[in-house]
CSV table of C-alpha atoms in Angstrom, one decimal:
chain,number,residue,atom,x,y,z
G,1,UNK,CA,55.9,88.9,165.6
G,2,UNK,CA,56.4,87.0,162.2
G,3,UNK,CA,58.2,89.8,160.7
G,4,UNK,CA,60.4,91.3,163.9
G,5,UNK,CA,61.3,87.6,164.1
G,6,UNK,CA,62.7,88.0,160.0
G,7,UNK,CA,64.3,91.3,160.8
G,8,UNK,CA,66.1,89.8,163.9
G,9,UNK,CA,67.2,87.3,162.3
G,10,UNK,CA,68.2,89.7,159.1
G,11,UNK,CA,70.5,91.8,161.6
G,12,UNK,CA,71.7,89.1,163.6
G,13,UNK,CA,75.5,89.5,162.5
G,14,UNK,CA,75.2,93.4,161.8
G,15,UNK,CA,76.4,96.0,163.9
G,16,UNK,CA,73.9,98.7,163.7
G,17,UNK,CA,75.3,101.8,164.9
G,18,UNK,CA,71.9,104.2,164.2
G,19,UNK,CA,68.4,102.8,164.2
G,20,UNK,CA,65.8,105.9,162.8
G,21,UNK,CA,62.4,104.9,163.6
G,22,UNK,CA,60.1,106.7,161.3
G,23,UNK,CA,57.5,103.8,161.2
G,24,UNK,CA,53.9,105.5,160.7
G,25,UNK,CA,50.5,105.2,159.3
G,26,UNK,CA,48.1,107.9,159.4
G,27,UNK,CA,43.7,107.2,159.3
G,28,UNK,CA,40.9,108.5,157.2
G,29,UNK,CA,40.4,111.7,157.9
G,30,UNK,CA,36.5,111.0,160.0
G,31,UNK,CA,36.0,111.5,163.8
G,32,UNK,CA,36.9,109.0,166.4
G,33,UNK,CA,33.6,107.3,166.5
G,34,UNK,CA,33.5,106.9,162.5
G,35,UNK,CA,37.2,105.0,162.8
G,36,UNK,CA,37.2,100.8,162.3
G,37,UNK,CA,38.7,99.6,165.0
G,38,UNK,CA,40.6,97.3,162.8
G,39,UNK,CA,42.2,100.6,161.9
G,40,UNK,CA,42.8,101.9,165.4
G,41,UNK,CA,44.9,98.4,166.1
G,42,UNK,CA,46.7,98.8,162.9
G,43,UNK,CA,47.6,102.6,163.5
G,44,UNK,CA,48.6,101.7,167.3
G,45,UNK,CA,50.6,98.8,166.6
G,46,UNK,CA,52.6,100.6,163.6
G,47,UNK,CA,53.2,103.7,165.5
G,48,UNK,CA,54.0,102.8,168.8
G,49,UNK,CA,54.6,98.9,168.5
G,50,UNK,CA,57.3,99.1,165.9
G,51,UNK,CA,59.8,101.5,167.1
G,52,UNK,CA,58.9,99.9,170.8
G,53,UNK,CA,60.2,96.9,169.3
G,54,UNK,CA,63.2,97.9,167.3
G,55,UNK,CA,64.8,99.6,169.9
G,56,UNK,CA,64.3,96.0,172.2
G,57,UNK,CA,66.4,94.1,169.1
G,58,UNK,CA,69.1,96.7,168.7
G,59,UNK,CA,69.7,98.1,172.4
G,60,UNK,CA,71.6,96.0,173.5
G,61,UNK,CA,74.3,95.6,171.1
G,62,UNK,CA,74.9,99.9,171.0
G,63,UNK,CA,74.8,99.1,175.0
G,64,UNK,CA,77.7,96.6,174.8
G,65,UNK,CA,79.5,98.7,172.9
G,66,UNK,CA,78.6,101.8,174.9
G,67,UNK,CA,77.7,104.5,171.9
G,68,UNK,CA,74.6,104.4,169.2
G,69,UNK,CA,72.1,106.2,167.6
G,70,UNK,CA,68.3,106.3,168.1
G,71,UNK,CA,65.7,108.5,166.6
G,72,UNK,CA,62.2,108.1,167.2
G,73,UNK,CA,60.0,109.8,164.7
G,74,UNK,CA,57.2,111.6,166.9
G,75,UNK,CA,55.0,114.5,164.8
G,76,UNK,CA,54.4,118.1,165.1
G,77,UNK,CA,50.1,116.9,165.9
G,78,UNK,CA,51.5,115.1,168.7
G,79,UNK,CA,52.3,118.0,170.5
G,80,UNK,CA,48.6,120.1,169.3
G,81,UNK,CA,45.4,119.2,170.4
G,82,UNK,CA,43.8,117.7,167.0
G,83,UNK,CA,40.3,116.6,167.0
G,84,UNK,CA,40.5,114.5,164.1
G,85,UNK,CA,42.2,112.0,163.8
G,86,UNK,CA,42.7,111.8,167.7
G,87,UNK,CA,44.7,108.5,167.5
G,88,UNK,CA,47.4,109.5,165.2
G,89,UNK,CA,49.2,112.5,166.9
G,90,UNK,CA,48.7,110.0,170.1
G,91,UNK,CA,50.6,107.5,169.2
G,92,UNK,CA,53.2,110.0,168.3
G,93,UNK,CA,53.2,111.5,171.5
G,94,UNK,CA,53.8,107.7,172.7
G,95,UNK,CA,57.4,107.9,170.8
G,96,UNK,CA,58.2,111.2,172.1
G,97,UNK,CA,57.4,109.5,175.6
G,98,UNK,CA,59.5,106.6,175.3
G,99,UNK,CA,62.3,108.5,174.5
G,100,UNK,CA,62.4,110.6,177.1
G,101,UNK,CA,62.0,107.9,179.1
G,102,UNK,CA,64.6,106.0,177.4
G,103,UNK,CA,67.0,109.2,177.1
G,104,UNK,CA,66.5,109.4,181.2
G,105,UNK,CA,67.2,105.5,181.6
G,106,UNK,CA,70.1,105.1,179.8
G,107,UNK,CA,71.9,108.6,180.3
G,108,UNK,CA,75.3,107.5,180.9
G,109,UNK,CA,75.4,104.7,178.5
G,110,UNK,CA,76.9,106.0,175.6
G,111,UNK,CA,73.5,105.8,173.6
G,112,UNK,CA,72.1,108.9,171.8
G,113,UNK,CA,68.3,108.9,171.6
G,114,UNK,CA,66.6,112.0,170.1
G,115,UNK,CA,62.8,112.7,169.3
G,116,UNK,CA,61.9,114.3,166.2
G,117,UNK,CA,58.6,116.1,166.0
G,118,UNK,CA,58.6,117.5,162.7
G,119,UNK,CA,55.4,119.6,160.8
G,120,UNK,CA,54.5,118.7,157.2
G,121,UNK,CA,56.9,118.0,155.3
G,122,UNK,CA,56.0,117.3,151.0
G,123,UNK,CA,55.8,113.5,151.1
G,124,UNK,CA,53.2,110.9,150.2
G,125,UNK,CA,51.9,111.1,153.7
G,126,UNK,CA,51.5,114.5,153.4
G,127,UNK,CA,49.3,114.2,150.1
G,128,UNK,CA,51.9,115.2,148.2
G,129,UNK,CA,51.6,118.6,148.8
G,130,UNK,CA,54.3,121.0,147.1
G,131,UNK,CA,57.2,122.2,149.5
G,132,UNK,CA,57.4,126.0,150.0
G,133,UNK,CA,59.0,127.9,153.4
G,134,UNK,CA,57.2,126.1,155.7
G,135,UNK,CA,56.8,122.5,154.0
G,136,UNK,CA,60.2,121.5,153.1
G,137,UNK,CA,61.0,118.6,150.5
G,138,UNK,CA,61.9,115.6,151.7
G,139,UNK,CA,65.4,116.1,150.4
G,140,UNK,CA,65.4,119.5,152.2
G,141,UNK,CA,64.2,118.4,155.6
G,142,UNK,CA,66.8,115.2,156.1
G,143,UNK,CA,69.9,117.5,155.6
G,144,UNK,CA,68.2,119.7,158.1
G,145,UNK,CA,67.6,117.1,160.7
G,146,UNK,CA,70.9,115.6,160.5
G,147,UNK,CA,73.0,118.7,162.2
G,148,UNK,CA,71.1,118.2,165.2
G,149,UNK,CA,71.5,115.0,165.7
G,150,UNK,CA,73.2,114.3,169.0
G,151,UNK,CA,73.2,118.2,169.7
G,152,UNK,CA,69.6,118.2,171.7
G,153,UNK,CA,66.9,115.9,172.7
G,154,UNK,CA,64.0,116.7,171.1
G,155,UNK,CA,64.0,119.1,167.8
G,156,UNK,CA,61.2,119.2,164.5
G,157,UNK,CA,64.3,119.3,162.7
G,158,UNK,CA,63.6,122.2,160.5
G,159,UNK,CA,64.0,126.1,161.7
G,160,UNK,CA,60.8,126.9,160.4
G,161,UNK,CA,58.8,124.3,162.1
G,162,UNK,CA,61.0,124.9,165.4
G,163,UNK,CA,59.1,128.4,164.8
G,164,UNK,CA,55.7,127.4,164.0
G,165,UNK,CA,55.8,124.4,167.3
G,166,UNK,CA,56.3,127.2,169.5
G,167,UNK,CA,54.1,129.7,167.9
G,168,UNK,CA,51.3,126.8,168.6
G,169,UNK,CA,52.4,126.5,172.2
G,170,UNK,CA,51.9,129.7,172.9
G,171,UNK,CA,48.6,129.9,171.6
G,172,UNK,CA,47.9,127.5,172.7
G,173,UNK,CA,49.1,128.1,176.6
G,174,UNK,CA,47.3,131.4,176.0
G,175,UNK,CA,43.9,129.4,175.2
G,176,UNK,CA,44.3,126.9,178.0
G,177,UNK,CA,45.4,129.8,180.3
G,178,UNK,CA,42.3,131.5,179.5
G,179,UNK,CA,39.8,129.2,180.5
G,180,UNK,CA,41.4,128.0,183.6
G,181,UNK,CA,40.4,132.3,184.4
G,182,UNK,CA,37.1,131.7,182.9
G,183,UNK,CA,36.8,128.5,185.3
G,184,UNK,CA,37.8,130.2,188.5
G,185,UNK,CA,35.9,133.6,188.1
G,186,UNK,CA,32.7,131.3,186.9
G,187,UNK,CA,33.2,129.3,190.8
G,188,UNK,CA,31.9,126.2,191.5
């Protein structure tokens, strides 16, 4: 708590209107057995401790005041089932969670919270990769997010990843769909 302690004390006097949470770390690329547990912790307590404890310090100061802003960073993997690496799109469904959660608490207190599942966009945690349609730059991505901001809940921020989050649903509520037939039609 070393560091939360530094940052309450930091903001002590400040009167943070918005807190974005976009805390994450992401693992080697190996299946869940393969992972260091010393990893797992890290991942976990980055991804889901963080923003779990930012939103503690500033709460209550957008509550007094009766009007804020927080975004919780969750990921477009939180919402697919992804073998590898399990614990990352996990702890990303965890934000999404909490602020649904917190977004059903705290409805009629004036405080905006919004979830933000977005898809790749070309970053360092992305490996760099080169933005095209469908990967925007960073640049690209923020202007993008920022019109939805307290206009819905839960967005990835970016049209084209709005399209390609559903276009996974559906296949895969088509897949699960599927074998829940194959299940019944096999009997017990």
């Amino acid at each position: 708590m070393t560091g939360f302690n530094a940052v309450k004390t930091a903001i002590k006097n400040l009167d943070v209107g918005v807190l974005i949470n976009t805390a994450a770390i992401d693992l080697d690329y190996k299946t869940f057995d393969q992972l260091e547990g010393e990893d797992l912790k890290r991942c976990i307590d980055v991804n889901c401790g963080t923003p779990t404890v930012m939103m503690n310090m500033i709460l209550p100061g957008m509550l007094r005041k009766k009007k804020g802003i927080i975004v919780n960073f969750g990921s477009f993997v939180g919402e697919a089932n992804c073998p590898m690496p399990t614990v990352y799109p996990s702890t990303k469904n965890f934000c999404h969670k909490l602020t649904r959660d917190m977004q059903v608490w705290y409805q009629d207190s004036g405080v905006i919270f919004q979830t933000v599942t977005p898809g790749i966009v070309a970053s360092p945690m992305a490996y760099s990769v080169a933005p095209s349609f469908l990967i925007p730059s960073p640049e690209k991505y923020t202007s993008s997010l920022l019109k939805t901001v307290g206009w819905v809940d839960t967005t990835s921020g970016y049209i084209p990843h709005d399209l390609q989050l559903f276009t996974m649903k559906v296949k895969f509520s088509c897949r699960q769909h599927q074998q829940d037939i194959n299940c019944i039609l096999s009997g017990p």
